[in-house]
CSV table of C-alpha atoms and ligand atoms in Angstrom, one decimal:
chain,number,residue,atom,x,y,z
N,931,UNK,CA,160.0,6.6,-130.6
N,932,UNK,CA,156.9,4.4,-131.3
N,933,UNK,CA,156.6,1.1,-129.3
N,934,UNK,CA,155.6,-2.0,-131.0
N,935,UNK,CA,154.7,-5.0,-129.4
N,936,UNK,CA,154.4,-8.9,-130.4
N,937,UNK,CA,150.7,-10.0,-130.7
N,938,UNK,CA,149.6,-13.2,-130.9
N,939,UNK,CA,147.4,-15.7,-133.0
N,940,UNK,CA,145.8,-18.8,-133.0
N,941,UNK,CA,145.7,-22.0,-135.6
N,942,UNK,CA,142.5,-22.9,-136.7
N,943,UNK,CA,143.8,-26.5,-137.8
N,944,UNK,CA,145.2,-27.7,-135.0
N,945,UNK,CA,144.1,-25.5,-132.2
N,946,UNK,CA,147.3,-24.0,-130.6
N,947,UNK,CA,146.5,-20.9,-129.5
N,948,UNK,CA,148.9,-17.4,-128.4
N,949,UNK,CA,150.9,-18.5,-131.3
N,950,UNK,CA,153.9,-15.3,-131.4
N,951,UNK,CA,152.5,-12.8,-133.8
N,952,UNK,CA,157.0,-13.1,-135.2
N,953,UNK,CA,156.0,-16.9,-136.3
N,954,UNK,CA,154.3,-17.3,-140.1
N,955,UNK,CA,154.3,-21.3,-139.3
N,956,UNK,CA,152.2,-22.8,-136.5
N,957,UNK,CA,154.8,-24.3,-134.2
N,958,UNK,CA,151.9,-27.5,-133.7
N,959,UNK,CA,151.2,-28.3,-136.9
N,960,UNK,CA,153.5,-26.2,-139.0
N,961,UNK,CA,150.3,-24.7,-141.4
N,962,UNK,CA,151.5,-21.4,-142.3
N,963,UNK,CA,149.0,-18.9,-140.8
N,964,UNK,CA,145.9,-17.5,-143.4
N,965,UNK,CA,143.1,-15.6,-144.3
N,966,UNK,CA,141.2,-16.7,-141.2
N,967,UNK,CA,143.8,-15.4,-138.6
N,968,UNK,CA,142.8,-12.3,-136.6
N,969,UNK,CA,145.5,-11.0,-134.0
N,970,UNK,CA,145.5,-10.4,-130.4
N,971,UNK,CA,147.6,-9.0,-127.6
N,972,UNK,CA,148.0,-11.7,-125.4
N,973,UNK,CA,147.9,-11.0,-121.2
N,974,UNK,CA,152.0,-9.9,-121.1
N,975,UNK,CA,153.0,-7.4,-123.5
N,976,UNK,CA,155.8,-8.4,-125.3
N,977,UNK,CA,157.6,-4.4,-126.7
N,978,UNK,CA,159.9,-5.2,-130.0
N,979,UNK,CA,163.9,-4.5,-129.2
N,980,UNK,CA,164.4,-2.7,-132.3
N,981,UNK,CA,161.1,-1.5,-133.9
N,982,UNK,CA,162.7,-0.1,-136.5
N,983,UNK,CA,163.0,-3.4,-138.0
N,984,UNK,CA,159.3,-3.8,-138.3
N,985,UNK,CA,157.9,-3.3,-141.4
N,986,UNK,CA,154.4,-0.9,-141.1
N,987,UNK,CA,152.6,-2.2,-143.3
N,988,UNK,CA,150.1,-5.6,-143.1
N,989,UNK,CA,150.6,-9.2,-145.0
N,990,UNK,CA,149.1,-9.8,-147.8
N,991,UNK,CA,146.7,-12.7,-148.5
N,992,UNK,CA,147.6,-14.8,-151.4
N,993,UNK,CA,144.8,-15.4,-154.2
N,994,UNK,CA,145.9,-18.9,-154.3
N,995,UNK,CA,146.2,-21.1,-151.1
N,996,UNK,CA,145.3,-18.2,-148.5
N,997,UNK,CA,148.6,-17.8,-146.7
N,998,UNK,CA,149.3,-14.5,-145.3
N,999,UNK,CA,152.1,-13.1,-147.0
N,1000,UNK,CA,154.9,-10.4,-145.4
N,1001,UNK,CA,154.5,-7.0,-147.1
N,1002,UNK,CA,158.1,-7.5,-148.7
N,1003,UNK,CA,157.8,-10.8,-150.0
N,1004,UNK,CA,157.5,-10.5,-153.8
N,1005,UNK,CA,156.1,-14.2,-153.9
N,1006,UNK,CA,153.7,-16.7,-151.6
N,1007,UNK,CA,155.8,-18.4,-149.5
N,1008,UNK,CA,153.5,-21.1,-149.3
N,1009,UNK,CA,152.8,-21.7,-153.4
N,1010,UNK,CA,155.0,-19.3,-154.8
N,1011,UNK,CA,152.1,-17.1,-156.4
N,1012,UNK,CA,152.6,-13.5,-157.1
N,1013,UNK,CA,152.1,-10.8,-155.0
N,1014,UNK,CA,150.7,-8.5,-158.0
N,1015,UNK,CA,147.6,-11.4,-157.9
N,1016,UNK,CA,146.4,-11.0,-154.6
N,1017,UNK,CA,143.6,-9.1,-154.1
N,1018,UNK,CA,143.2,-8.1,-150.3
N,1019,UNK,CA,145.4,-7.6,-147.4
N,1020,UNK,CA,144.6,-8.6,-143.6
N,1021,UNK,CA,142.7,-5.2,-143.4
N,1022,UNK,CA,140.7,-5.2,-146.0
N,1023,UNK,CA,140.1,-9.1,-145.4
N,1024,UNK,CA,138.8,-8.1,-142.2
N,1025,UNK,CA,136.5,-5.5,-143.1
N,1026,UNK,CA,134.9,-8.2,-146.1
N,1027,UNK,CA,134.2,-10.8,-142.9
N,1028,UNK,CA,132.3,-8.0,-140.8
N,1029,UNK,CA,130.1,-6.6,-143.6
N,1030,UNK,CA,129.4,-10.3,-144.2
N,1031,UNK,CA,128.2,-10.9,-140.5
N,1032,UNK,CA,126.6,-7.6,-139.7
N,1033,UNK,CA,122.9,-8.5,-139.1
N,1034,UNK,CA,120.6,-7.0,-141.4
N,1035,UNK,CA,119.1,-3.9,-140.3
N,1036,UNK,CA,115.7,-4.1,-139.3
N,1037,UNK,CA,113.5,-0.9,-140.8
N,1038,UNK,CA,113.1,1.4,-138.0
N,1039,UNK,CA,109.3,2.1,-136.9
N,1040,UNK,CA,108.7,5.2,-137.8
N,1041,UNK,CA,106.2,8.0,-135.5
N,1042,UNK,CA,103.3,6.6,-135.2
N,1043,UNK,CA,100.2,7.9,-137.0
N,1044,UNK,CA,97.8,7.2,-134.4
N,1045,UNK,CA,99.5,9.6,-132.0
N,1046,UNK,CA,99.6,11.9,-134.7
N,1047,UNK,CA,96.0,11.8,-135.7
N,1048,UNK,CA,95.0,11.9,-131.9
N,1049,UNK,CA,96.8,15.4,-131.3
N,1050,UNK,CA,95.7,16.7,-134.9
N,1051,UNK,CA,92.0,15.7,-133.4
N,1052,UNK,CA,92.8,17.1,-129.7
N,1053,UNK,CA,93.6,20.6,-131.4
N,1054,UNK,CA,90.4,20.5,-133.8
N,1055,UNK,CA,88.6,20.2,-130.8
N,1056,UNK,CA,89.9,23.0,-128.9
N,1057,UNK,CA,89.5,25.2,-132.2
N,1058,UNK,CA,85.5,24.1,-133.3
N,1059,UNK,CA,84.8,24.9,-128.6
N,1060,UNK,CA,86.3,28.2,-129.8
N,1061,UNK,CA,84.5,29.4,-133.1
N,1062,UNK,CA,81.2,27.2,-132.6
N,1063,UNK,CA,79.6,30.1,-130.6
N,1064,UNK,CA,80.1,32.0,-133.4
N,1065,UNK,CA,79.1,29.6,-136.0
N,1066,UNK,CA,75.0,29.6,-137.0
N,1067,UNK,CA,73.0,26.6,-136.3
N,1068,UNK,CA,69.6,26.0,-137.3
N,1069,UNK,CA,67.4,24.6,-134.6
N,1070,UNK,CA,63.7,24.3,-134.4
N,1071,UNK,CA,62.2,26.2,-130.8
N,1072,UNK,CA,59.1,26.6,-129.4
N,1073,UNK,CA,58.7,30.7,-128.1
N,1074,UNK,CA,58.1,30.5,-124.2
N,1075,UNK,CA,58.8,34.3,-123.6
N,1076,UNK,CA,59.8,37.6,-125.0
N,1077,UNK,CA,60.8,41.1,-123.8
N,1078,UNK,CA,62.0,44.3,-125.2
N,1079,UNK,CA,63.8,47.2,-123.4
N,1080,UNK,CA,64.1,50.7,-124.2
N,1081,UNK,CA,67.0,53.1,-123.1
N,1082,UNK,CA,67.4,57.1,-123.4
N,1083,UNK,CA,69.8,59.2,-121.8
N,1084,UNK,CA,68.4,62.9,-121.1
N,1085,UNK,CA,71.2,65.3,-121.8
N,1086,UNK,CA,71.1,68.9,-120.2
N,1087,UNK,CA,73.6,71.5,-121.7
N,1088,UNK,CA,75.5,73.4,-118.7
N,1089,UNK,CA,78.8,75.0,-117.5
N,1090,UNK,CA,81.4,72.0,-116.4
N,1091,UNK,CA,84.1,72.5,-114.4
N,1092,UNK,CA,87.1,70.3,-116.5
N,1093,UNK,CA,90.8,70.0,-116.3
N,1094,UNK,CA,93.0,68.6,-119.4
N,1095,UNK,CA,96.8,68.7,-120.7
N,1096,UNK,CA,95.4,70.8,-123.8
N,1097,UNK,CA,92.6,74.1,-123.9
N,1098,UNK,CA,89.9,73.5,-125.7
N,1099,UNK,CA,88.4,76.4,-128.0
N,1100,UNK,CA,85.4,77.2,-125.7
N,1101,UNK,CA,87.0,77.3,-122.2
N,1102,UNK,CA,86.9,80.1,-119.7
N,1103,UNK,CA,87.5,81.2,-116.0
N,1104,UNK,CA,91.2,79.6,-117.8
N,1105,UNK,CA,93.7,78.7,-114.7
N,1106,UNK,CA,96.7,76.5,-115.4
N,1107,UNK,CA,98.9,74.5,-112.6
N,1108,UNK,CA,102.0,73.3,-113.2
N,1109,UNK,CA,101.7,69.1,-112.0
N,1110,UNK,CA,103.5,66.2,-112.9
N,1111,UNK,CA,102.7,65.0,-116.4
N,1112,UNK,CA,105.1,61.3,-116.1
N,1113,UNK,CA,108.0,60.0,-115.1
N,1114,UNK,CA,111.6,59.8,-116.3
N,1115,UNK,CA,114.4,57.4,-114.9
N,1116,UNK,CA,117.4,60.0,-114.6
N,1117,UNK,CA,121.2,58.4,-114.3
N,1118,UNK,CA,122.5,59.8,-110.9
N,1119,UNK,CA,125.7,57.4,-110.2
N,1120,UNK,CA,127.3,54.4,-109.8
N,1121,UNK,CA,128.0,52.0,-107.1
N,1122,UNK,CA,130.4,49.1,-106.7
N,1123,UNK,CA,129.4,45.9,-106.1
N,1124,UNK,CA,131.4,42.5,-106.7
N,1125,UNK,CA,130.3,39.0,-108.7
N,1126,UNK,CA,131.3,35.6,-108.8
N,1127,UNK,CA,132.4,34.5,-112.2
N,1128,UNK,CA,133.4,30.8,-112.9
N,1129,UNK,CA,136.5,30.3,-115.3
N,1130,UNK,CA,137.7,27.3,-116.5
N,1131,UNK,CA,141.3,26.5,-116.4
N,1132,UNK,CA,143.7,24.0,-117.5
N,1133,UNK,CA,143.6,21.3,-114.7
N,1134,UNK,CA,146.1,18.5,-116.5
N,1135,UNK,CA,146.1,16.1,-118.9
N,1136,UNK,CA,144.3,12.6,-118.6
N,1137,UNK,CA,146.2,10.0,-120.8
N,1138,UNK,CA,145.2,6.4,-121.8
N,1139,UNK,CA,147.1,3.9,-124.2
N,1140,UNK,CA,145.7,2.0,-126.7
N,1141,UNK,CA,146.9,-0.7,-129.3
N,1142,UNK,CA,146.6,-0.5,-133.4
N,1143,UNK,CA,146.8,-4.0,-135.0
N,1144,UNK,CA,149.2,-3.4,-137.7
N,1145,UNK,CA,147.8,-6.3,-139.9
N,1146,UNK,CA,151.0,-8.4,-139.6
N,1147,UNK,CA,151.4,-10.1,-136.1
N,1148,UNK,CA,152.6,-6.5,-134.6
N,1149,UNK,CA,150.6,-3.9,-132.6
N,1150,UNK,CA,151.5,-0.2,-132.5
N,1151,UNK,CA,151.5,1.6,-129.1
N,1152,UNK,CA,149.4,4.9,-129.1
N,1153,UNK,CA,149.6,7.4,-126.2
N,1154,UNK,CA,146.5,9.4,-126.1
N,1155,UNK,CA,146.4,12.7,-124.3
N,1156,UNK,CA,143.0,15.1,-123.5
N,1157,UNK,CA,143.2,18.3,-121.1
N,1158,UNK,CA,141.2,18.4,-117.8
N,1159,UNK,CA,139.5,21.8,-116.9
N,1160,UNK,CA,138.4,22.9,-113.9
N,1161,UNK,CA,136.0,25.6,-112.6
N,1162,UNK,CA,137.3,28.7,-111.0
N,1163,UNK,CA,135.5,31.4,-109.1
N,1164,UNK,CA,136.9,34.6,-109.4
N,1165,UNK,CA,135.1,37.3,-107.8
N,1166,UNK,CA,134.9,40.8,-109.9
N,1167,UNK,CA,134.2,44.1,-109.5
N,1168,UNK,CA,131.6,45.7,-111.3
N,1169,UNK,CA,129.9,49.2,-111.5
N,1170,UNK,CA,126.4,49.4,-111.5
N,1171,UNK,CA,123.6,52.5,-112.6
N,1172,UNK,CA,121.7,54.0,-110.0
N,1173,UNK,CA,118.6,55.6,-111.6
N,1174,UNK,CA,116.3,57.9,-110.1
N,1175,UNK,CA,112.5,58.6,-110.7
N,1176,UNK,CA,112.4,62.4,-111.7
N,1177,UNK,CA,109.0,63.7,-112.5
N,1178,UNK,CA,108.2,65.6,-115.5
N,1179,UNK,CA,106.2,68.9,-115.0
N,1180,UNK,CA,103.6,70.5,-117.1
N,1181,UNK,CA,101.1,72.8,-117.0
N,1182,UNK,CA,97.9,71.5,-116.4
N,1183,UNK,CA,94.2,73.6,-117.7
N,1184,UNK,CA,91.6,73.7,-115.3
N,1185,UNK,CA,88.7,76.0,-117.0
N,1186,UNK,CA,84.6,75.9,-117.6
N,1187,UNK,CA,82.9,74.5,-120.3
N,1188,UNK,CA,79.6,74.9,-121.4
N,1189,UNK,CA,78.3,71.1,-123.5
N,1190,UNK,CA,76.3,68.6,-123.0
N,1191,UNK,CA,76.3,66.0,-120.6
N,1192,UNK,CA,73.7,62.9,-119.4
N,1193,UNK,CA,71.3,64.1,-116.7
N,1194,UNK,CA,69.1,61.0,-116.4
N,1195,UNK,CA,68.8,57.7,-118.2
N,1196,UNK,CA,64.7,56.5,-118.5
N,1197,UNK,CA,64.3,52.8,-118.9
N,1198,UNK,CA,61.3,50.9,-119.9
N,1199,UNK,CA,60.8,47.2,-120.8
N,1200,UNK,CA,57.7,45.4,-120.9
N,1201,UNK,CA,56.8,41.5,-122.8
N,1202,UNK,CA,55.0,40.9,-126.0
N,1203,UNK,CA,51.4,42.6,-125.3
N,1204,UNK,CA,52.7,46.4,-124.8
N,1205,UNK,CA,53.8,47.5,-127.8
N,1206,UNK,CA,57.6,48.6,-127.0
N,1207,UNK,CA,57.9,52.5,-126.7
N,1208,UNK,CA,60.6,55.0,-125.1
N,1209,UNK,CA,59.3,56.3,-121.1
N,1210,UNK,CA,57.1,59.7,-122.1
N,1211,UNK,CA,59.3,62.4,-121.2
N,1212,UNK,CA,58.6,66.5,-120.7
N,1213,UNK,CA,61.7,68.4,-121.7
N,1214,UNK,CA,62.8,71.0,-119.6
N,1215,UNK,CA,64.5,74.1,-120.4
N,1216,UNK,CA,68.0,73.0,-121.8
N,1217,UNK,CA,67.6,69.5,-122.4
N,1218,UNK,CA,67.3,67.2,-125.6
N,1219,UNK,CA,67.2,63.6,-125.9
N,1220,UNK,CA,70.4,62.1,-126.4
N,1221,UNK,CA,71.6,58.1,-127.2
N,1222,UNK,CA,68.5,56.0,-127.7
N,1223,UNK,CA,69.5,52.0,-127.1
N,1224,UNK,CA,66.3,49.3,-128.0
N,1225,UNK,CA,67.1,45.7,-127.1
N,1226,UNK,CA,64.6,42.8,-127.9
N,1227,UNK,CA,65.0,39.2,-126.5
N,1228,UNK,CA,63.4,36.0,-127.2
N,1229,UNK,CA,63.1,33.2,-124.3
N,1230,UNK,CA,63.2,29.7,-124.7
N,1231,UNK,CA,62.7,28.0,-121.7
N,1232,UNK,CA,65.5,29.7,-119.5
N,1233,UNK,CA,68.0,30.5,-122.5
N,1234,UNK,CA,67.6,34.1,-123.6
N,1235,UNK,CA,68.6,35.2,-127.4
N,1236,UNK,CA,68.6,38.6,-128.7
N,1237,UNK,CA,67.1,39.7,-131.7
N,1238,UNK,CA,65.9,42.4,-134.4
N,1239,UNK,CA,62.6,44.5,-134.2
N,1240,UNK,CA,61.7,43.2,-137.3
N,1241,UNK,CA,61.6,39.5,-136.2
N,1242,UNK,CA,60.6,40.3,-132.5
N,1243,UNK,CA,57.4,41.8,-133.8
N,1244,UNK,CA,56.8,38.8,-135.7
N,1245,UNK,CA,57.3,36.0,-133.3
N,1246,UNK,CA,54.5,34.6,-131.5
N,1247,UNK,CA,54.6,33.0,-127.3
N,1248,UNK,CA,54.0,29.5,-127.6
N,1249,UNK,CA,54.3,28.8,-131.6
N,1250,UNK,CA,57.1,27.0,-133.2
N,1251,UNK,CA,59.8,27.9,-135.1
N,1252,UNK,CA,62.8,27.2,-137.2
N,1253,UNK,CA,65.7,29.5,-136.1
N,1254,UNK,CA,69.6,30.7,-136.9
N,1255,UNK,CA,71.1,31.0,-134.0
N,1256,UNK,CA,74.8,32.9,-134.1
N,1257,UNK,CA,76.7,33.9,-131.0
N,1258,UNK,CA,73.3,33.6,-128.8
N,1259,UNK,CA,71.6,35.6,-131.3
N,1260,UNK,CA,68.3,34.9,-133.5
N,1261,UNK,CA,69.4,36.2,-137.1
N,1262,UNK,CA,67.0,34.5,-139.1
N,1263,UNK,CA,63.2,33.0,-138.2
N,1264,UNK,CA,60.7,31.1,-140.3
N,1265,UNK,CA,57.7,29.8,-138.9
N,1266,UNK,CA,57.2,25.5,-138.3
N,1267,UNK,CA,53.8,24.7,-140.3
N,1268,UNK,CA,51.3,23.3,-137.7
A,1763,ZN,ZN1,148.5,-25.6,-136.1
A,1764,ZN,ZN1,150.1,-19.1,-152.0
């Protein structure tokens, strides 16, 4: 059965105050109670002997003079006016006086665009330090140095002794061993082990009361009820894999093979008055010449670029120049007019 309790009020007109939410007359000055009356629970809870007898549902306020009216009057009891004229209850009374006092919201600030433009900034940076090696520049640059180098590997054509997973065409003196190829992880059992696993379980319930203004000098008890949990550990049993490393076995070629293969590698470098030219070399019985590499640099002051033939032959030590640089090489030279 649902508790109801006596609430109080206070008269605005005369200023008695905890004024029995039963009483539609101020016992000071006899003004019936109006529009402006909100109701309380006083200190002591006053519970209703027969609740039953309590209407549910909240005065309403009369369009005329502003008395609060009983839910089954027909008529104001203060001026007689009709019910079917008013236009509010205490509720929605109530909810008129707080959207009329609610402060007006301020505009919230919204994210800043400084902080926004500083991190779009931060991560142009780190992008341009990234690509700007790699981005040409034109620069003017006065030649202090330059160099070439020239690399060629001398192959010789002979028997090898090799070993691979697959025969080649040409092999001989053909012996095959069988050795481990990889690894597999094979199930062998399992073993029991244990965990701790946390449960929750149903602890109890924590209950609180509180007190619905039913709009008419009454207040309705409410019992409130939300379960507690708590953490359990259970410990479990669990089976767990055991794996084992078994190696894979294949046969393995080891055979001869005639082909060719670097012997030497002859390196000459010189500046800009030798004309650049691969080492003289006498081949012997067997040999060729194999990969040929020619690298030419230009110096300027202690930075080094690299560069084509065509525009190493063409720059002069000491004369100026206006360059492309890209990725610390010279792709593009013209020279300054003196
Ligand atoms: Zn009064
Ligand atoms: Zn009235």
């Amino acid at each position: 059965m649902t508790k109801i309790l006596e609430g109080c009020w206070d008269c605005e007109y005369c200023g008695t105050k905890l004024i029995r939410g039963g009483l539609r007359n101020c016992p000071g000055c006899g003004h019936p109670r109006d529009k402006n009356v909100k109701f309380y629970l006083g200190e002591a809870r006053h519970y209703v002997e027969h609740p039953e007898d309590i209407d549910p549902n909240p005065d309403w306020i009369c369009s005329f003079c502003d008395a609060l009216n009983p839910n089954d009057a027909a008529y104001c009891e203060g001026c007689g006016a009709s019910k079917e004229d008013s236009e509010r209850n205490y509720f929605e009374q109530r909810r008129l006086e707080e959207e009329q006092n609610k402060p007006k919201e301020e505009p919230r600030p919204q994210g800043s665009p400084i902080r926004f433009l500083l991190m779009l900034g931060i991560v142009a940076a780190i992008f341009f330090a990234f690509v700007s090696r790699a981005i040409p520049r034109t620069k003017t640059i006065t030649i202090t140095d330059k160099q070439w180098t020239r690399t060629e590997e001398i192959e010789v054509y002979k028997a090898v002794e090799e070993s691979s997973w697959s025969l080649p065409a040409e092999a001989y003196n053909v012996k095959t061993r069988s050795e481990v190829y990889a690894y597999e992880n094979v199930l062998s059992h399992y073993v029991t082990r244990y965990r701790t696993v946390a449960h929750q379980v149903l602890d109890g319930y924590d209950t609180y009361t509180t007190y619905e203004d039913m709009g008419n000098g009454y207040f309705r008890e409410v019992e409130h009820s939300t379960p507690r949990y708590r953490t359990e550990y259970v410990t479990e049993e669990y089976q767990e894999p055991v794996y084992i490393r078994m190696p894979i076995y294949r046969d393995k070629y080891y055979y001869t093979l005639e082909k060719w293969i670097v012997d030497r590698t002859l390196t000459t470098s010189g500046d800009g008055d030798e004309e650049p030219h691969f080492k003289k070399v006498k081949l012997g019985e067997g040999e060729r010449i194999g990969t040929q590499i020619e690298e030419y640099t230009i110096i300027v002051n202690r930075k080094t670029y690299s560069t084509s033939f065509d525009i190493w032959q063409e720059a002069e030590v000491g004369r100026k120049y206006k360059v492309t640089i890209s990725d610390y090489k010279i792709t593009k030279m013209e020279a300054v007019k003196k």
